[in-house]
Every structure is written in C-alpha cells, then in structure tokens.
C-alpha positions as a printed Julia matrix, in Angstrom:
155×3 Matrix{Float64}:
 -19.9     6.97    7.85
 -18.06    7.71   11.9
 -15.12   10.37   11.75
 -12.69    7.27   12.21
 -14.01    4.51   10.35
 -11.71    3.22    8.02
 -13.05    1.51    4.47
  -9.94   -0.46    2.59
 -10.41    0.57   -1.05
  -7.17   -1.17   -2.69
  -4.5    -3.44   -0.81
  -1.0    -4.08   -1.92
  -0.68   -7.97   -1.06
   2.68   -8.43   -3.82
   4.63   -5.74   -1.46
   3.93   -8.41    1.59
   5.41  -11.05   -0.54
   8.19   -9.52   -2.22
   9.34   -7.51    1.01
  10.23   -7.76    4.56
   8.34   -4.29    6.13
   9.85   -2.56    8.99
   8.1     0.54    9.62
   4.63    2.05    8.46
   3.83    5.37    7.86
   0.33    7.36    6.85
  -0.1     9.49    4.27
  -2.2    12.01    2.71
  -2.83   12.18   -0.85
  -2.63   15.16   -3.3
  -6.26   14.46   -5.54
  -8.44   15.97   -8.07
 -12.15   16.06   -7.03
 -12.95   13.62   -9.88
  -9.86   11.23   -8.58
 -11.72   11.07   -5.06
 -15.03   10.64   -6.49
 -13.19    7.58   -8.49
 -11.85    6.2    -5.44
 -14.8     6.36   -3.35
 -16.46    3.83   -5.82
 -13.36    2.08   -5.16
 -11.66    1.97   -8.53
  -7.98    1.88   -7.55
  -4.81   -0.02   -7.86
  -1.41    0.17   -6.2
  -0.17   -3.41   -7.47
   2.69   -1.56   -9.69
   3.31    1.2    -7.54
   6.44    2.82   -6.03
   7.07    5.91   -3.69
  10.18    8.63   -4.34
  11.15   10.93   -2.21
  12.38   14.04   -4.27
  13.94   17.35   -3.19
  11.82   17.21    0.54
   8.6    15.71   -0.8
   7.4    12.38   -1.58
   5.38   11.43   -4.66
   3.78    8.19   -5.63
   4.33    6.92   -9.08
   2.31    4.06  -10.93
  -0.82    4.5    -8.94
  -3.92    3.84  -11.33
  -7.07    5.56  -10.21
  -9.65    4.75  -13.2
 -11.35    8.32  -14.71
 -14.77    8.83  -13.16
 -17.79    7.81  -15.22
 -19.32   11.42  -14.88
 -16.15   13.38  -14.94
 -16.16   14.01  -18.87
 -12.9    16.98  -19.44
 -12.31   16.98  -15.24
 -10.85   13.79  -15.33
  -6.78   13.7   -15.06
  -4.84   11.27  -16.02
  -5.15    7.61  -14.58
  -1.53    7.1   -14.03
  -0.22   10.69  -12.89
   2.51   11.11  -10.0
   1.0    12.5    -7.08
   2.08   13.84   -4.26
   2.25   12.58   -0.79
   1.39   14.73    2.21
   2.92   14.11    5.52
   4.79   15.98    8.23
   8.36   17.57    7.14
  10.21   15.09   10.06
   8.36   11.89    9.2
   9.89   12.83    5.47
  13.58   13.43    6.73
  13.33   10.34    9.02
  12.33    8.18    5.73
  14.5     9.87    3.32
  17.7     9.16    5.6
  16.8     5.06    6.2
  16.24    4.82    1.87
  19.55    6.98    1.48
  21.68    5.25    4.21
  20.42    1.35    4.45
  18.74    0.54    1.02
  15.25    0.54    2.44
  12.39    1.43   -0.64
   9.4     2.67   -0.36
   6.07    0.82   -0.59
   2.16    1.34   -0.83
   0.3    -0.91    1.61
  -2.71   -0.28    1.47
  -5.37    2.94    0.48
  -8.12    3.78    2.33
 -10.68    6.29    3.5
 -10.24    7.32    7.24
 -13.45    9.34    7.44
 -13.7    11.87    4.57
 -10.27   11.66    4.16
  -8.3     9.72    1.54
  -5.24    7.62    3.32
  -1.91    5.95    1.95
  -0.52    3.38    4.16
   3.39    3.42    3.36
   6.19    0.7     4.28
   9.95    0.93    4.61
  10.48   -1.95    3.44
  13.63   -4.49    2.93
  13.48   -6.61   -0.32
  13.43   -9.82   -0.15
  15.95  -12.53   -1.4
  14.41  -15.84   -3.69
  14.29  -18.53   -0.21
  13.07  -16.13    1.77
  10.01  -16.12   -0.44
  10.21  -19.82   -0.61
  10.09  -20.31    3.06
   7.34  -18.1     3.29
   5.69  -20.08    1.23
   6.37  -23.4     2.52
   5.27  -21.54    6.11
   2.12  -20.51    5.03
   1.39  -24.2     3.01
   2.26  -26.04    6.7
  -0.26  -23.71    7.97
  -2.56  -24.64    5.66
  -2.75  -28.09    5.94
  -2.74  -28.13   10.03
  -6.06  -25.87    9.45
  -7.23  -28.81    7.0
  -6.3   -31.47    9.3
  -7.94  -29.98   12.27
 -10.79  -29.17   10.62
 -11.16  -32.87    9.56
 -10.67  -34.36   12.96
 -13.28  -32.11   14.65
 -15.99  -32.88   11.58
 -16.33  -36.8    13.55
C-alpha cells in the first residue's frame, strides 16, 4: 500500500440521512496496538457514535472496535472513549461553532491513510422530518429515472 492510499474501514450512512454536513475535518485517533490490528481487519463501527469537545480536547464516544482475536490480555474495552488528535486551532474553530450555532459533531468515516488510522468528522446541523422526506423523495425520483433510462436503452 502506498503512503497516501486510502482504505475505507467504516462509513456512517445514517449521519448523512439525519444531518446536513456543512464542513468536514480529518482527525487522527489515539488507539492501543490490538485496536489498530482489529481496525486493519475491518472490525469497526461508528453508527451510534458521537463526538464531544471537552477542555480543549476532542473525544469520540460509542465507537465500537471489536476485540482482536489474538489479543488476549491486551484487548481494551470495545466501547471505550477515545481521544481524537487535531490541531489546536481546528479544535477552537469547531468548539466555537458547536457552542454558538447549535451544530453537532458526527463521525462520518474511519479509514486507513497509509499506515495511520484517520476519522473524518462532520460539522453537522440536524434535519427536520420534512427534510428527510424530501431527500427520500429525491432519491426515489432519481432511481425511477435511472430505471426508465435503462429500460429505454435496452431496445
């Protein structure tokens, strides 16, 4: 794998359904050795997780990393709180927006960038029910159009 190759491990599709994503940031994540091995095997989930800024540091809660099979005593708790690694100016910028405008922080993706584990964070605004319905209607409309196009080009 080359130095800048990106391999997607976990994707949070639910976040795109429940929120409008305004900005994205890339953060490193502080992990134990067995957690890294487990992530390399693709055993990671960010579906129910969320991110908080506390005392100038960023933490991810509810991120599930399955215990590594050969890890025995070195395995950590699968749902433990993990620290995200970001530049101080990015943290200040994010925390200012979260406090001021009612934004929330959601993890969007977990991926390997070279040998490093990265998390893509989204600065998000919550969607109302009618926004979700509009998105679903748009998706259905696009799907119907593609289906029609496919049928028309078959003959």
